[in-house]
Short mmCIF file of C-alpha atoms and ligand atoms in Angstrom, two decimals:
data_model
loop_
_atom_site.label_atom_id
_atom_site.label_comp_id
_atom_site.label_asym_id
_atom_site.label_seq_id
_atom_site.Cartn_x
_atom_site.Cartn_y
_atom_site.Cartn_z
CA MET A 8 0.74 5.28 18.95
CA SER A 9 2.12 1.85 18.28
CA SER A 10 0.26 -0.74 16.21
CA THR A 11 1.35 -4.22 15.31
CA THR A 12 1.01 -3.78 11.54
CA ALA A 13 2.45 -1.24 9.09
CA PHE A 14 1.76 -0.85 5.38
CA ILE A 15 4.45 0.83 3.27
CA TYR A 16 3.51 1.81 -0.28
CA ALA A 17 4.42 4.29 -3.03
CA HIS A 18 1.24 6.31 -3.71
CA PRO A 19 -1.99 7.37 -2.01
CA ASP A 20 -4.48 4.68 -3.21
CA ASP A 21 -2.00 1.74 -3.28
CA GLU A 22 -3.20 0.81 0.23
CA THR A 23 -6.83 0.75 -0.92
CA PHE A 24 -6.17 -1.13 -4.18
CA LEU A 25 -4.20 -3.89 -2.44
CA SER A 26 -5.21 -4.13 1.19
CA SER A 27 -8.31 -2.18 2.21
CA CYS A 28 -10.29 -5.13 3.58
CA LEU A 29 -7.22 -6.45 5.43
CA ILE A 30 -6.69 -2.98 6.98
CA ARG A 31 -10.37 -2.68 7.96
CA GLN A 32 -10.27 -6.17 9.54
CA LEU A 33 -7.21 -5.28 11.63
CA ALA A 34 -8.83 -2.02 12.74
CA ASP A 35 -12.03 -3.87 13.67
CA GLN A 36 -9.92 -6.25 15.78
CA GLY A 37 -8.69 -3.24 17.77
CA ASP A 38 -5.32 -3.05 16.02
CA PRO A 39 -5.51 -0.13 13.55
CA PRO A 40 -2.46 -0.22 11.24
CA SER A 41 -0.09 2.61 10.37
CA LEU A 42 0.66 3.64 6.78
CA LEU A 43 3.77 5.16 5.20
CA LEU A 44 3.59 6.52 1.63
CA ALA A 45 6.75 7.41 -0.28
CA THR A 46 5.13 9.95 -2.63
CA LYS A 47 2.04 12.14 -2.55
CA GLY A 48 1.01 10.94 -6.00
CA ASP A 49 1.70 14.36 -7.50
CA ALA A 50 2.32 12.99 -10.99
CA GLY A 51 -0.86 10.91 -11.01
CA LYS A 52 -3.17 10.92 -13.98
CA LYS A 53 -5.23 14.10 -13.97
CA ASN A 54 -8.69 13.48 -15.30
CA GLY A 55 -11.97 15.34 -15.20
CA HIS A 56 -12.27 17.76 -12.31
CA VAL A 57 -8.54 17.76 -11.45
CA SER A 58 -7.20 18.22 -14.99
CA HIS A 59 -6.36 21.91 -14.39
CA LEU A 60 -4.26 21.32 -11.25
CA THR A 61 -0.49 21.71 -10.97
CA ASN A 62 1.47 18.79 -9.52
CA ASP A 63 1.71 20.55 -6.13
CA GLU A 64 -2.04 21.19 -6.11
CA LEU A 65 -2.71 17.58 -7.06
CA ALA A 66 -0.44 16.43 -4.20
CA SER A 67 -2.52 18.35 -1.65
CA VAL A 68 -5.77 17.01 -3.14
CA ARG A 69 -4.41 13.47 -2.92
CA VAL A 70 -3.25 13.89 0.69
CA LYS A 71 -6.80 14.97 1.62
CA GLU A 72 -8.28 12.05 -0.31
CA MET A 73 -5.88 9.75 1.55
CA ASP A 74 -7.04 11.15 4.91
CA LYS A 75 -10.63 10.37 3.94
CA ALA A 76 -9.77 6.82 2.86
CA ALA A 77 -7.76 6.34 6.09
CA GLU A 78 -10.81 7.28 8.11
CA ILE A 79 -12.99 4.82 6.18
CA LEU A 80 -10.45 2.01 6.62
CA GLY A 81 -9.50 2.77 10.24
CA ILE A 82 -5.81 3.52 9.63
CA SER A 83 -4.31 4.97 12.83
CA VAL A 84 -1.69 7.22 11.24
CA VAL A 85 -0.64 8.17 7.69
CA GLU A 86 2.85 9.54 7.09
CA HIS A 87 4.21 10.88 3.78
CA LEU A 88 7.88 10.89 2.80
CA GLY A 89 7.01 13.31 -0.04
CA TYR A 90 9.43 11.94 -2.66
CA PRO A 91 8.70 12.88 -6.28
CA ASP A 92 6.03 10.68 -7.83
CA GLY A 93 7.42 8.58 -10.68
CA LYS A 94 11.04 9.08 -9.60
CA LEU A 95 11.28 7.00 -6.44
CA GLY A 96 13.87 4.75 -8.07
CA LEU A 97 16.21 7.75 -8.41
CA VAL A 98 16.23 9.08 -4.83
CA ASN A 99 19.19 8.71 -2.44
CA GLU A 100 18.82 5.10 -1.32
CA ALA A 101 20.54 5.39 2.07
CA GLU A 102 18.46 8.43 2.98
CA ALA A 103 15.17 6.79 1.96
CA VAL A 104 16.00 3.58 3.85
CA GLU A 105 16.85 5.69 6.90
CA ALA A 106 13.46 7.44 6.70
CA ILE A 107 11.66 4.08 6.52
CA ILE A 108 13.67 2.73 9.48
CA SER A 109 12.72 5.85 11.44
CA PHE A 110 9.01 5.34 10.65
CA ILE A 111 9.21 1.67 11.68
CA ASN A 112 11.01 2.42 14.92
CA ARG A 113 8.48 5.09 15.88
CA HIS A 114 5.48 2.79 15.32
CA LYS A 115 7.14 -0.55 16.18
CA PRO A 116 5.10 -2.89 13.93
CA GLU A 117 5.57 -6.67 14.14
CA SER A 118 4.40 -7.13 10.54
CA VAL A 119 5.17 -4.96 7.50
CA PHE A 120 3.31 -5.19 4.17
CA THR A 121 4.58 -3.81 0.84
CA PHE A 122 4.83 -4.50 -2.91
CA PRO A 123 6.70 -7.54 -4.27
CA LYS A 124 10.09 -7.04 -5.91
CA ASP A 125 8.60 -6.69 -9.40
CA GLY A 126 6.20 -4.03 -8.12
CA GLY A 127 3.20 -6.19 -8.98
CA ASN A 128 2.41 -4.22 -12.12
CA GLY A 129 6.00 -3.19 -12.90
CA HIS A 130 5.50 0.49 -11.89
CA PRO A 131 9.02 1.81 -11.12
CA ASP A 132 7.86 3.46 -7.86
CA HIS A 133 6.31 0.16 -6.73
CA VAL A 134 9.57 -1.68 -7.53
CA ALA A 135 11.52 0.99 -5.62
CA ILE A 136 9.37 0.98 -2.47
CA SER A 137 9.60 -2.83 -2.33
CA ARG A 138 13.40 -2.63 -2.50
CA LEU A 139 13.70 0.25 0.01
CA THR A 140 11.28 -1.37 2.49
CA THR A 141 13.05 -4.73 2.22
CA LEU A 142 16.42 -3.04 2.86
CA ALA A 143 14.97 -1.27 5.93
CA VAL A 144 13.33 -4.38 7.41
CA THR A 145 16.37 -6.61 6.82
CA SER A 146 18.89 -3.99 8.03
CA GLY A 147 18.97 -5.43 11.52
CA ARG A 148 17.86 -2.04 12.81
CA CYS A 149 14.10 -2.65 13.06
CA PRO A 150 13.91 -4.99 16.06
CA SER A 151 10.10 -4.88 16.35
CA VAL A 152 9.57 -6.40 12.89
CA GLN A 153 9.16 -10.17 12.77
CA ARG A 154 7.58 -10.60 9.35
CA LEU A 155 7.66 -8.89 5.95
CA TYR A 156 4.88 -9.63 3.47
CA TYR A 157 4.74 -8.94 -0.27
CA HIS A 158 1.51 -8.45 -2.18
CA ALA A 159 0.85 -11.71 -4.04
CA SER A 160 1.17 -10.48 -7.61
CA GLY A 161 0.18 -12.64 -10.55
CA THR A 162 3.89 -13.34 -11.14
CA LEU A 163 4.41 -14.71 -7.62
CA LEU A 164 1.26 -16.82 -7.78
CA SER A 165 2.23 -18.24 -11.19
CA GLN A 166 5.59 -19.24 -9.66
CA GLY A 167 3.69 -21.37 -7.18
CA CYS A 168 3.94 -19.06 -4.13
CA LEU A 169 1.17 -19.73 -1.67
CA PRO A 170 -0.28 -16.67 0.05
CA ALA A 171 0.22 -16.57 3.83
CA VAL A 172 -2.53 -13.98 4.24
CA THR A 173 -5.71 -13.98 2.14
CA VAL A 174 -8.74 -11.79 2.64
CA ASP A 175 -12.01 -12.27 0.74
CA THR A 176 -13.24 -8.77 -0.17
CA GLU A 177 -16.81 -9.81 -0.96
CA PRO A 178 -18.26 -9.36 2.59
CA ASP A 179 -16.71 -5.87 2.93
CA TRP A 180 -16.82 -4.82 -0.71
CA ARG A 181 -18.94 -1.77 0.09
CA VAL A 182 -16.23 -0.51 2.48
CA LYS A 183 -13.53 -1.08 -0.12
CA ALA A 184 -15.61 0.68 -2.78
CA GLU A 185 -16.14 3.64 -0.44
CA ALA A 186 -12.39 3.93 0.22
CA LEU A 187 -11.71 3.68 -3.53
CA ARG A 188 -14.24 6.47 -4.19
CA ALA A 189 -12.43 8.61 -1.59
CA HIS A 190 -9.49 8.66 -4.03
CA ALA A 191 -11.73 10.65 -6.37
CA SER A 192 -8.96 12.20 -8.50
CA GLN A 193 -7.92 8.67 -9.55
CA ILE A 194 -11.41 7.35 -10.24
CA PHE A 195 -10.75 6.60 -13.93
CA ALA A 196 -7.73 4.41 -13.14
CA ILE A 197 -9.66 2.79 -10.30
CA GLU A 198 -12.64 1.94 -12.50
CA ARG A 199 -10.35 0.69 -15.23
CA TYR A 200 -8.99 -1.85 -12.71
CA PHE A 201 -12.10 -2.73 -10.67
CA GLY A 202 -14.89 -1.85 -13.11
CA ASP A 203 -18.10 -0.16 -11.95
CA LEU A 204 -17.66 0.11 -8.16
CA SER A 205 -21.32 -0.58 -7.51
CA VAL A 206 -20.75 -4.13 -8.82
CA PHE A 207 -18.59 -6.63 -6.87
CA PRO A 208 -15.58 -7.52 -9.08
CA GLU A 209 -15.23 -11.30 -8.87
CA GLN A 210 -11.91 -11.18 -10.76
CA ARG A 211 -10.42 -8.84 -8.10
CA ARG A 212 -11.92 -10.79 -5.22
CA PHE A 213 -8.91 -11.59 -2.98
CA GLU A 214 -6.32 -9.47 -1.20
CA ALA A 215 -3.40 -11.88 -0.84
CA PHE A 216 0.15 -11.61 0.50
CA ILE A 217 3.10 -13.98 0.62
CA LEU A 218 5.59 -14.15 3.46
CA ALA A 219 8.88 -12.71 2.15
CA TRP A 220 10.96 -12.65 5.33
CA GLU A 221 10.53 -13.84 8.89
CA ASN A 222 12.93 -13.27 11.79
CA GLY A 223 16.04 -13.02 9.61
CA VAL A 224 15.09 -15.65 7.02
CA SER A 225 14.17 -14.57 3.48
CA PHE A 226 11.93 -16.75 1.36
CA PRO A 227 12.22 -17.35 -2.38
CA PRO A 228 11.50 -16.39 -5.02
CA ALA A 229 13.72 -13.36 -5.26
CA THR A 230 12.07 -11.98 -8.42
ZN1 ZN B 327 0.86 3.08 -6.94
#
């Protein structure tokens, strides 16, 4: 199934943290996006009811949680590259770029969304997936893609970048909270970031993205 938008992230839950209301809006407009995740989140923090799991067991829990979140958000297809969580920066670059190009050419998106070059929060897997996705999109081998967007991290905004896409999460906060709760094994990290999910977090109000590349032209800053 082809959709006009693809999201490419590192871990199950990145899509919900950064772009759940944007994804739900696209799905509601009849254009459900596709999602590619580089890792299954197998090295994620294990709290509470998942503390006894091995990394492989945690990976299968997180894939199921991701399926549930995908249903809530209206994602058309979720694919997993299955690279080791926490070590995405160390994988064979050419091979990983090839896998991303293959995903893009099967789903033929016009727009691709990912992390900014600094990974937003500096997580090495976030930095790596930004680099790998940028290499894939700008390789000249993904003819469907016209635009690449980076999540508007605090760093980009403080450098004066203006978001090209901004979604107010207040009207759909309950949907976002439901998708966040679907990632139950990560609930402590989620609540550390968003606070109590039953309360709308004004300080995390907007999902915003800057245009990083359009039809062969890259935009600054390159950080
Ligand atoms: Zn992540």
